[in-house]
Amino acid sequence: MSDIADRVKKIVVEHLGVEEDKVTETASFIDDLGADSLDTVELVMAFEEEFGIEIPDDAAETIQTFGDAVGFITKAS
Amino acid sequence: MFDLTGKTALVTGASGGIGADIARALHKAGAVVGLSGTRVQPLEALAAELGERAHVLECNLSVPEEVEGLVKRAVEAMGSVEILVNNAGITRDGLAMRMSDEDWASVLDVNLTASFRLCRAAIRGMMKARQGRIINISSVVGTTGNPGQANYCASKAGMVGMSKALAAEVASRGITVNAVAPGFIETAMTDKLNEAQKGGILSAVPAGRMGRPQEIAAAVVYLASDEAGYVTGATLHVNGGMAMI
């Protein structure tokens, strides 16, 4: 697993308080990991801080799963 | 009565009559206070009076960049902002037909927009901490209206609506957002009224007197306390009965 994926996973695990093995490529933050809309905003802000990037609102909406997040951040950073 | 020992509080407009007493009351309850305002001298004097646990944070809320930086500076000074009191406010009174766009905009900018920006900035840390208190100082005229104050009334009503929306957004994170709506309080703002105006106002106040800044501060201390954790999206009217709403 790439360094980016590791760092994203760490944020997700810490923030949502879920088991690491639940955070799979296709795991949806809301449907599978129990996030609410506020959690998704917090996650996006945490990603922005961790990776020093800006995630615009329309892009943030497309980040539904762990895989989406890793993909977006890999491209952006 | 309410213990705020170790809590950190940022108060805007702390150089004014109500703001200074809010800061004093929070400080007396044990909080570390960040005193924000445009006039440094009264802030320094208040900080000297309070002694330890008081930080002066000069800020002109009509300058967006200064507003954006204020919460960050408060966190640097105090370690966090667990209580935010948006108290700063200005008036530019005039009948609507003669009110300039500039007078309209400047009141909305300082009273409402700056408050929103400070809420947005402070909520970030509060979300992480899973606790926080935001208290927005509105006014009775935000509910009742007042001739000559279309801008001020709009800004104060706006603060109530904003508080409710924010309260709904962040309630699940242990953060409460409330408003306090003072009636006529003895301050520099009401000192400008002449005796006839004051007489007219007092005849409409069942309590038969103006309120004291300490009485607003007491409401703020309550809403800032752990005991008020189930109170959110509320407006606490402190007005001697002049408007029972």
mmCIF file of C-alpha atoms in Angstrom:
data_model
loop_
_atom_site.group_PDB
_atom_site.id
_atom_site.type_symbol
_atom_site.label_atom_id
_atom_site.label_comp_id
_atom_site.label_asym_id
_atom_site.label_seq_id
_atom_site.Cartn_x
_atom_site.Cartn_y
_atom_site.Cartn_z
ATOM 1 C CA MET A 1 0.000 0.000 0.000
ATOM 2 C CA SER A 2 1.276 3.441 -0.892
ATOM 3 C CA ASP A 3 2.367 6.015 1.638
ATOM 4 C CA ILE A 4 -0.625 8.194 0.756
ATOM 5 C CA ALA A 5 -3.059 5.350 1.333
ATOM 6 C CA ASP A 6 -1.469 4.643 4.718
ATOM 7 C CA ARG A 7 -1.788 8.255 5.797
ATOM 8 C CA VAL A 8 -5.392 8.494 4.569
ATOM 9 C CA LYS A 9 -6.269 5.276 6.365
ATOM 10 C CA LYS A 10 -4.751 6.556 9.599
ATOM 11 C CA ILE A 11 -6.912 9.693 9.435
ATOM 12 C CA VAL A 12 -10.054 7.705 8.668
ATOM 13 C CA VAL A 13 -9.425 5.181 11.458
ATOM 14 C CA GLU A 14 -8.682 7.892 14.000
ATOM 15 C CA HIS A 15 -11.536 10.130 13.002
ATOM 16 C CA LEU A 16 -14.312 7.601 12.593
ATOM 17 C CA GLY A 17 -13.083 5.211 15.255
ATOM 18 C CA VAL A 18 -13.376 2.160 12.972
ATOM 19 C CA GLU A 19 -11.269 -0.991 12.694
ATOM 20 C CA GLU A 20 -8.432 -0.699 10.201
ATOM 21 C CA ASP A 21 -9.530 -3.766 8.208
ATOM 22 C CA LYS A 22 -12.937 -2.183 7.583
ATOM 23 C CA VAL A 23 -11.270 0.603 5.611
ATOM 24 C CA THR A 24 -11.126 -1.122 2.248
ATOM 25 C CA GLU A 25 -10.774 0.323 -1.235
ATOM 26 C CA THR A 26 -14.532 0.398 -1.812
ATOM 27 C CA ALA A 27 -15.634 1.215 1.742
ATOM 28 C CA SER A 28 -18.073 4.124 1.678
ATOM 29 C CA PHE A 29 -17.518 6.631 4.455
ATOM 30 C CA ILE A 30 -21.233 7.115 5.027
ATOM 31 C CA ASP A 31 -22.704 3.694 4.168
ATOM 32 C CA ASP A 32 -19.976 1.408 5.494
ATOM 33 C CA LEU A 33 -17.978 3.397 8.022
ATOM 34 C CA GLY A 34 -20.790 5.194 9.834
ATOM 35 C CA ALA A 35 -19.843 8.753 8.937
ATOM 36 C CA ASP A 36 -22.419 11.525 8.920
ATOM 37 C CA SER A 37 -22.285 14.619 6.695
ATOM 38 C CA LEU A 38 -20.312 16.527 9.296
ATOM 39 C CA ASP A 39 -17.735 13.707 9.482
ATOM 40 C CA THR A 40 -17.200 13.871 5.730
ATOM 41 C CA VAL A 41 -16.511 17.610 5.960
ATOM 42 C CA GLU A 42 -14.093 16.994 8.811
ATOM 43 C CA LEU A 43 -12.345 14.231 6.872
ATOM 44 C CA VAL A 44 -11.900 16.463 3.844
ATOM 45 C CA MET A 45 -10.476 19.194 6.056
ATOM 46 C CA ALA A 46 -8.146 16.690 7.713
ATOM 47 C CA PHE A 47 -6.946 15.495 4.281
ATOM 48 C CA GLU A 48 -6.322 19.101 3.241
ATOM 49 C CA GLU A 49 -4.241 19.687 6.346
ATOM 50 C CA GLU A 50 -2.287 16.430 6.136
ATOM 51 C CA PHE A 51 -1.392 16.738 2.469
ATOM 52 C CA GLY A 52 -1.254 20.524 2.104
ATOM 53 C CA ILE A 53 -3.758 20.511 -0.737
ATOM 54 C CA GLU A 54 -7.053 22.192 -1.402
ATOM 55 C CA ILE A 55 -10.101 20.059 -2.099
ATOM 56 C CA PRO A 56 -12.841 22.189 -3.697
ATOM 57 C CA ASP A 57 -16.461 21.511 -2.729
ATOM 58 C CA ASP A 58 -17.420 19.910 -6.052
ATOM 59 C CA ALA A 59 -14.452 17.546 -5.791
ATOM 60 C CA ALA A 60 -15.215 16.789 -2.150
ATOM 61 C CA GLU A 61 -18.658 15.589 -3.190
ATOM 62 C CA THR A 62 -17.110 12.939 -5.425
ATOM 63 C CA ILE A 63 -15.055 11.507 -2.576
ATOM 64 C CA GLN A 64 -17.414 8.843 -1.288
ATOM 65 C CA THR A 65 -15.106 5.930 -0.545
ATOM 66 C CA PHE A 66 -11.649 5.356 0.863
ATOM 67 C CA GLY A 67 -10.469 4.544 -2.669
ATOM 68 C CA ASP A 68 -11.923 7.827 -3.974
ATOM 69 C CA ALA A 69 -9.996 9.755 -1.334
ATOM 70 C CA VAL A 70 -6.682 8.028 -2.056
ATOM 71 C CA GLY A 71 -7.207 8.483 -5.795
ATOM 72 C CA PHE A 72 -7.996 12.168 -5.528
ATOM 73 C CA ILE A 73 -5.136 12.935 -3.186
ATOM 74 C CA THR A 74 -2.635 10.955 -5.272
ATOM 75 C CA LYS A 75 -3.581 13.028 -8.305
ATOM 76 C CA ALA A 76 -3.616 16.333 -6.397
ATOM 77 C CA SER A 77 -0.339 16.009 -4.544
ATOM 78 C CA MET B 1 -22.144 29.469 40.664
ATOM 79 C CA PHE B 2 -20.998 28.227 37.273
ATOM 80 C CA ASP B 3 -17.412 27.049 37.101
ATOM 81 C CA LEU B 4 -15.369 27.765 33.974
ATOM 82 C CA THR B 5 -11.965 26.989 35.465
ATOM 83 C CA GLY B 6 -9.436 26.207 32.756
ATOM 84 C CA LYS B 7 -11.775 27.093 29.880
ATOM 85 C CA THR B 8 -10.625 29.509 27.205
ATOM 86 C CA ALA B 9 -12.919 32.296 26.030
ATOM 87 C CA LEU B 10 -12.604 34.814 23.218
ATOM 88 C CA VAL B 11 -14.750 37.934 23.626
ATOM 89 C CA THR B 12 -15.086 40.482 20.827
ATOM 90 C CA GLY B 13 -15.928 44.069 21.600
ATOM 91 C CA ALA B 14 -14.300 43.650 24.996
ATOM 92 C CA SER B 15 -13.457 47.344 25.120
ATOM 93 C CA GLY B 16 -17.154 48.227 25.272
ATOM 94 C CA GLY B 17 -19.494 48.341 28.244
ATOM 95 C CA ILE B 18 -21.213 44.987 27.862
ATOM 96 C CA GLY B 19 -18.168 43.234 26.400
ATOM 97 C CA ALA B 20 -15.908 44.258 29.269
ATOM 98 C CA ASP B 21 -18.373 42.945 31.821
ATOM 99 C CA ILE B 22 -18.796 39.693 29.885
ATOM 100 C CA ALA B 23 -15.012 39.262 29.980
ATOM 101 C CA ARG B 24 -14.924 40.104 33.704
ATOM 102 C CA ALA B 25 -17.668 37.579 34.492
ATOM 103 C CA LEU B 26 -16.090 34.768 32.440
ATOM 104 C CA HIS B 27 -12.745 35.518 34.061
ATOM 105 C CA LYS B 28 -14.273 35.539 37.527
ATOM 106 C CA ALA B 29 -15.804 32.121 36.807
ATOM 107 C CA GLY B 30 -12.269 30.868 36.142
ATOM 108 C CA ALA B 31 -11.844 31.184 32.376
ATOM 109 C CA VAL B 32 -8.792 32.369 30.488
ATOM 110 C CA VAL B 33 -10.017 35.318 28.415
ATOM 111 C CA GLY B 34 -8.939 36.746 25.070
ATOM 112 C CA LEU B 35 -9.955 40.396 24.897
ATOM 113 C CA SER B 36 -10.595 41.551 21.364
ATOM 114 C CA GLY B 37 -11.427 45.061 20.265
ATOM 115 C CA THR B 38 -10.310 47.948 18.119
ATOM 116 C CA ARG B 39 -9.161 50.254 20.916
ATOM 117 C CA VAL B 40 -6.048 48.887 22.596
ATOM 118 C CA GLN B 41 -5.968 51.233 25.567
ATOM 119 C CA PRO B 42 -9.194 50.084 27.250
ATOM 120 C CA LEU B 43 -8.270 46.463 26.453
ATOM 121 C CA GLU B 44 -4.874 46.880 28.134
ATOM 122 C CA ALA B 45 -6.565 48.532 31.108
ATOM 123 C CA LEU B 46 -9.038 45.663 31.410
ATOM 124 C CA ALA B 47 -6.256 43.078 31.101
ATOM 125 C CA ALA B 48 -4.317 44.876 33.845
ATOM 126 C CA GLU B 49 -7.414 44.909 36.040
ATOM 127 C CA LEU B 50 -7.991 41.178 35.525
ATOM 128 C CA GLY B 51 -4.328 40.263 36.050
ATOM 129 C CA GLU B 52 -3.442 36.717 35.050
ATOM 130 C CA ARG B 53 -5.409 34.730 32.460
ATOM 131 C CA ALA B 54 -6.125 37.764 30.252
ATOM 132 C CA HIS B 55 -4.779 38.334 26.745
ATOM 133 C CA VAL B 56 -5.207 41.437 24.593
ATOM 134 C CA LEU B 57 -6.008 40.671 20.950
ATOM 135 C CA GLU B 58 -6.399 43.874 18.955
ATOM 136 C CA CYS B 59 -8.637 43.344 15.946
ATOM 137 C CA ASN B 60 -10.648 45.521 13.606
ATOM 138 C CA LEU B 61 -13.666 43.417 12.635
ATOM 139 C CA SER B 62 -14.383 45.563 9.578
ATOM 140 C CA VAL B 63 -11.160 44.220 8.018
ATOM 141 C CA PRO B 64 -11.789 40.653 6.730
ATOM 142 C CA GLU B 65 -8.116 39.608 6.970
ATOM 143 C CA GLU B 66 -7.986 40.627 10.620
ATOM 144 C CA VAL B 67 -11.176 38.679 11.336
ATOM 145 C CA GLU B 68 -9.779 35.574 9.631
ATOM 146 C CA GLY B 69 -6.650 35.736 11.766
ATOM 147 C CA LEU B 70 -8.276 36.446 15.121
ATOM 148 C CA VAL B 71 -9.219 32.905 16.165
ATOM 149 C CA LYS B 72 -5.750 31.680 15.181
ATOM 150 C CA ARG B 73 -4.116 34.384 17.288
ATOM 151 C CA ALA B 74 -6.433 33.553 20.180
ATOM 152 C CA VAL B 75 -5.437 29.876 19.938
ATOM 153 C CA GLU B 76 -1.764 30.857 19.935
ATOM 154 C CA ALA B 77 -2.297 32.979 23.044
ATOM 155 C CA MET B 78 -4.580 30.656 25.016
ATOM 156 C CA GLY B 79 -4.040 27.189 23.511
ATOM 157 C CA SER B 80 -7.648 26.914 22.283
ATOM 158 C CA VAL B 81 -10.938 28.755 21.957
ATOM 159 C CA GLU B 82 -13.573 26.759 23.819
ATOM 160 C CA ILE B 83 -15.984 29.667 24.289
ATOM 161 C CA LEU B 84 -16.608 32.307 21.633
ATOM 162 C CA VAL B 85 -18.644 35.395 22.480
ATOM 163 C CA ASN B 86 -19.534 37.512 19.467
ATOM 164 C CA ASN B 87 -20.356 40.725 21.254
ATOM 165 C CA ALA B 88 -18.827 43.424 19.047
ATOM 166 C CA GLY B 89 -21.371 45.602 17.323
ATOM 167 C CA ILE B 90 -21.704 48.990 15.737
ATOM 168 C CA THR B 91 -24.622 51.268 14.855
ATOM 169 C CA ARG B 92 -25.061 53.631 11.914
ATOM 170 C CA ASP B 93 -28.579 54.825 12.590
ATOM 171 C CA GLY B 94 -30.798 56.670 10.139
ATOM 172 C CA LEU B 95 -34.222 56.370 8.604
ATOM 173 C CA ALA B 96 -34.213 53.820 5.810
ATOM 174 C CA MET B 97 -35.112 56.353 3.132
ATOM 175 C CA ARG B 98 -31.917 58.230 3.966
ATOM 176 C CA MET B 99 -29.691 55.263 4.767
ATOM 177 C CA SER B 100 -26.662 54.911 2.491
ATOM 178 C CA ASP B 101 -25.521 51.573 1.114
ATOM 179 C CA GLU B 102 -22.305 52.124 3.009
ATOM 180 C CA ASP B 103 -24.051 52.507 6.369
ATOM 181 C CA TRP B 104 -26.113 49.423 5.644
ATOM 182 C CA ALA B 105 -23.104 47.347 4.618
ATOM 183 C CA SER B 106 -20.755 48.419 7.394
ATOM 184 C CA VAL B 107 -23.227 47.408 10.111
ATOM 185 C CA LEU B 108 -23.968 44.048 8.448
ATOM 186 C CA ASP B 109 -20.230 43.441 7.896
ATOM 187 C CA VAL B 110 -19.169 44.002 11.481
ATOM 188 C CA ASN B 111 -22.201 42.692 13.362
ATOM 189 C CA LEU B 112 -23.183 39.709 11.228
ATOM 190 C CA THR B 113 -20.518 38.760 8.695
ATOM 191 C CA ALA B 114 -17.586 39.061 11.105
ATOM 192 C CA SER B 115 -19.535 37.004 13.652
ATOM 193 C CA PHE B 116 -20.100 34.309 11.041
ATOM 194 C CA ARG B 117 -16.430 34.240 10.089
ATOM 195 C CA LEU B 118 -15.401 33.916 13.733
ATOM 196 C CA CYS B 119 -17.930 31.123 14.292
ATOM 197 C CA ARG B 120 -16.632 29.283 11.225
ATOM 198 C CA ALA B 121 -13.038 29.578 12.370
ATOM 199 C CA ALA B 122 -13.761 28.640 15.992
ATOM 200 C CA ILE B 123 -15.965 25.656 15.162
ATOM 201 C CA ARG B 124 -13.004 23.900 13.539
ATOM 202 C CA GLY B 125 -11.192 23.495 16.839
ATOM 203 C CA MET B 126 -14.414 22.868 18.750
ATOM 204 C CA MET B 127 -15.313 19.996 16.405
ATOM 205 C CA LYS B 128 -11.990 18.314 17.092
ATOM 206 C CA ALA B 129 -12.372 18.889 20.826
ATOM 207 C CA ARG B 130 -15.963 17.615 20.735
ATOM 208 C CA GLN B 131 -17.022 20.531 22.890
ATOM 209 C CA GLY B 132 -17.587 24.250 22.538
ATOM 210 C CA ARG B 133 -19.802 27.177 23.362
ATOM 211 C CA ILE B 134 -20.734 29.985 21.016
ATOM 212 C CA ILE B 135 -22.748 32.880 22.358
ATOM 213 C CA ASN B 136 -23.864 35.568 19.948
ATOM 214 C CA ILE B 137 -24.987 38.859 21.428
ATOM 215 C CA SER B 138 -28.086 39.903 19.518
ATOM 216 C CA SER B 139 -30.565 42.570 20.628
ATOM 217 C CA VAL B 140 -34.234 42.904 21.470
ATOM 218 C CA VAL B 141 -34.626 45.117 18.389
ATOM 219 C CA GLY B 142 -33.654 42.158 16.203
ATOM 220 C CA THR B 143 -37.050 40.755 17.179
ATOM 221 C CA THR B 144 -39.152 43.869 17.687
ATOM 222 C CA GLY B 145 -37.642 46.240 15.120
ATOM 223 C CA ASN B 146 -36.796 49.852 15.845
ATOM 224 C CA PRO B 147 -37.229 52.900 13.610
ATOM 225 C CA GLY B 148 -33.931 54.312 12.383
ATOM 226 C CA GLN B 149 -32.126 50.998 12.770
ATOM 227 C CA ALA B 150 -33.007 48.922 9.701
ATOM 228 C CA ASN B 151 -29.365 47.903 9.346
ATOM 229 C CA TYR B 152 -28.793 47.160 13.034
ATOM 230 C CA CYS B 153 -32.100 45.280 13.427
ATOM 231 C CA ALA B 154 -31.344 43.204 10.315
ATOM 232 C CA SER B 155 -27.888 42.313 11.621
ATOM 233 C CA LYS B 156 -29.201 41.330 15.049
ATOM 234 C CA ALA B 157 -32.075 39.265 13.644
ATOM 235 C CA GLY B 158 -29.525 37.699 11.299
ATOM 236 C CA MET B 159 -27.394 36.620 14.239
ATOM 237 C CA VAL B 160 -30.352 34.745 15.710
ATOM 238 C CA GLY B 161 -31.054 32.879 12.460
ATOM 239 C CA MET B 162 -27.383 32.113 12.003
ATOM 240 C CA SER B 163 -27.123 30.813 15.574
ATOM 241 C CA LYS B 164 -30.017 28.428 15.002
ATOM 242 C CA ALA B 165 -28.573 27.051 11.758
ATOM 243 C CA LEU B 166 -25.144 26.556 13.310
ATOM 244 C CA ALA B 167 -26.687 25.027 16.423
ATOM 245 C CA ALA B 168 -28.390 22.384 14.291
ATOM 246 C CA GLU B 169 -25.185 21.666 12.368
ATOM 247 C CA VAL B 170 -22.874 21.121 15.324
ATOM 248 C CA ALA B 171 -25.123 19.903 18.158
ATOM 249 C CA SER B 172 -23.982 16.290 17.671
ATOM 250 C CA ARG B 173 -20.414 17.355 18.470
ATOM 251 C CA GLY B 174 -21.109 18.759 21.924
ATOM 252 C CA ILE B 175 -21.080 22.345 20.677
ATOM 253 C CA THR B 176 -23.905 24.697 21.583
ATOM 254 C CA VAL B 177 -24.728 27.936 19.787
ATOM 255 C CA ASN B 178 -27.046 30.412 21.452
ATOM 256 C CA ALA B 179 -27.926 34.079 21.392
ATOM 257 C CA VAL B 180 -28.429 36.562 24.181
ATOM 258 C CA ALA B 181 -30.719 39.472 23.339
ATOM 259 C CA PRO B 182 -30.227 42.460 25.640
ATOM 260 C CA GLY B 183 -32.911 45.091 26.019
ATOM 261 C CA PHE B 184 -31.942 48.614 27.031
ATOM 262 C CA ILE B 185 -28.698 48.404 28.929
ATOM 263 C CA GLU B 186 -26.662 51.191 30.541
ATOM 264 C CA THR B 187 -23.788 51.586 28.053
ATOM 265 C CA ALA B 188 -22.106 54.225 25.935
ATOM 266 C CA MET B 189 -24.516 53.248 23.142
ATOM 267 C CA THR B 190 -27.595 54.116 25.226
ATOM 268 C CA ASP B 191 -25.897 57.106 26.953
ATOM 269 C CA LYS B 192 -26.289 58.943 23.666
ATOM 270 C CA LEU B 193 -30.076 58.990 24.114
ATOM 271 C CA ASN B 194 -31.568 62.162 25.622
ATOM 272 C CA GLU B 195 -33.729 62.181 28.764
ATOM 273 C CA ALA B 196 -36.980 62.275 26.806
ATOM 274 C CA GLN B 197 -35.912 59.250 24.753
ATOM 275 C CA LYS B 198 -34.866 57.395 27.885
ATOM 276 C CA GLY B 199 -38.157 58.260 29.573
ATOM 277 C CA GLY B 200 -40.058 56.915 26.602
ATOM 278 C CA ILE B 201 -38.112 53.691 26.670
ATOM 279 C CA LEU B 202 -38.430 53.171 30.402
ATOM 280 C CA SER B 203 -42.197 53.571 30.263
ATOM 281 C CA ALA B 204 -42.167 50.463 28.067
ATOM 282 C CA VAL B 205 -40.015 48.415 30.468
ATOM 283 C CA PRO B 206 -42.065 46.678 33.168
ATOM 284 C CA ALA B 207 -38.974 46.417 35.376
ATOM 285 C CA GLY B 208 -38.909 50.219 35.406
ATOM 286 C CA ARG B 209 -35.169 50.561 34.898
ATOM 287 C CA MET B 210 -32.446 49.962 32.364
ATOM 288 C CA GLY B 211 -30.488 46.748 32.566
ATOM 289 C CA ARG B 212 -26.911 46.535 33.762
ATOM 290 C CA PRO B 213 -24.076 45.067 31.694
ATOM 291 C CA GLN B 214 -23.452 42.529 34.479
ATOM 292 C CA GLU B 215 -26.931 41.160 33.890
ATOM 293 C CA ILE B 216 -26.016 40.358 30.276
ATOM 294 C CA ALA B 217 -22.707 38.896 31.422
ATOM 295 C CA ALA B 218 -24.506 36.557 33.833
ATOM 296 C CA ALA B 219 -26.596 35.160 30.972
ATOM 297 C CA VAL B 220 -23.414 34.572 28.962
ATOM 298 C CA VAL B 221 -21.713 32.754 31.850
ATOM 299 C CA TYR B 222 -24.707 30.458 32.149
ATOM 300 C CA LEU B 223 -24.754 29.607 28.439
ATOM 301 C CA ALA B 224 -20.981 29.037 28.550
ATOM 302 C CA SER B 225 -21.259 26.579 31.427
ATOM 303 C CA ASP B 226 -21.329 22.788 31.309
ATOM 304 C CA GLU B 227 -24.737 22.995 32.969
ATOM 305 C CA ALA B 228 -26.199 24.629 29.830
ATOM 306 C CA GLY B 229 -25.129 21.719 27.618
ATOM 307 C CA TYR B 230 -28.695 20.903 26.571
ATOM 308 C CA VAL B 231 -29.547 24.502 25.659
ATOM 309 C CA THR B 232 -28.827 25.221 22.008
ATOM 310 C CA GLY B 233 -30.322 27.365 19.278
ATOM 311 C CA ALA B 234 -32.009 29.424 21.954
ATOM 312 C CA THR B 235 -32.259 33.164 22.386
ATOM 313 C CA LEU B 236 -32.149 34.308 25.989
ATOM 314 C CA HIS B 237 -33.911 37.663 26.259
ATOM 315 C CA VAL B 238 -32.620 39.874 29.053
ATOM 316 C CA ASN B 239 -34.799 42.955 28.826
ATOM 317 C CA GLY B 240 -36.720 43.649 32.017
ATOM 318 C CA GLY B 241 -39.901 42.430 30.383
ATOM 319 C CA MET B 242 -40.007 45.067 27.640
ATOM 320 C CA ALA B 243 -40.679 42.344 25.082
ATOM 321 C CA MET B 244 -41.927 38.982 26.307
ATOM 322 C CA ILE B 245 -41.034 36.661 23.442
#
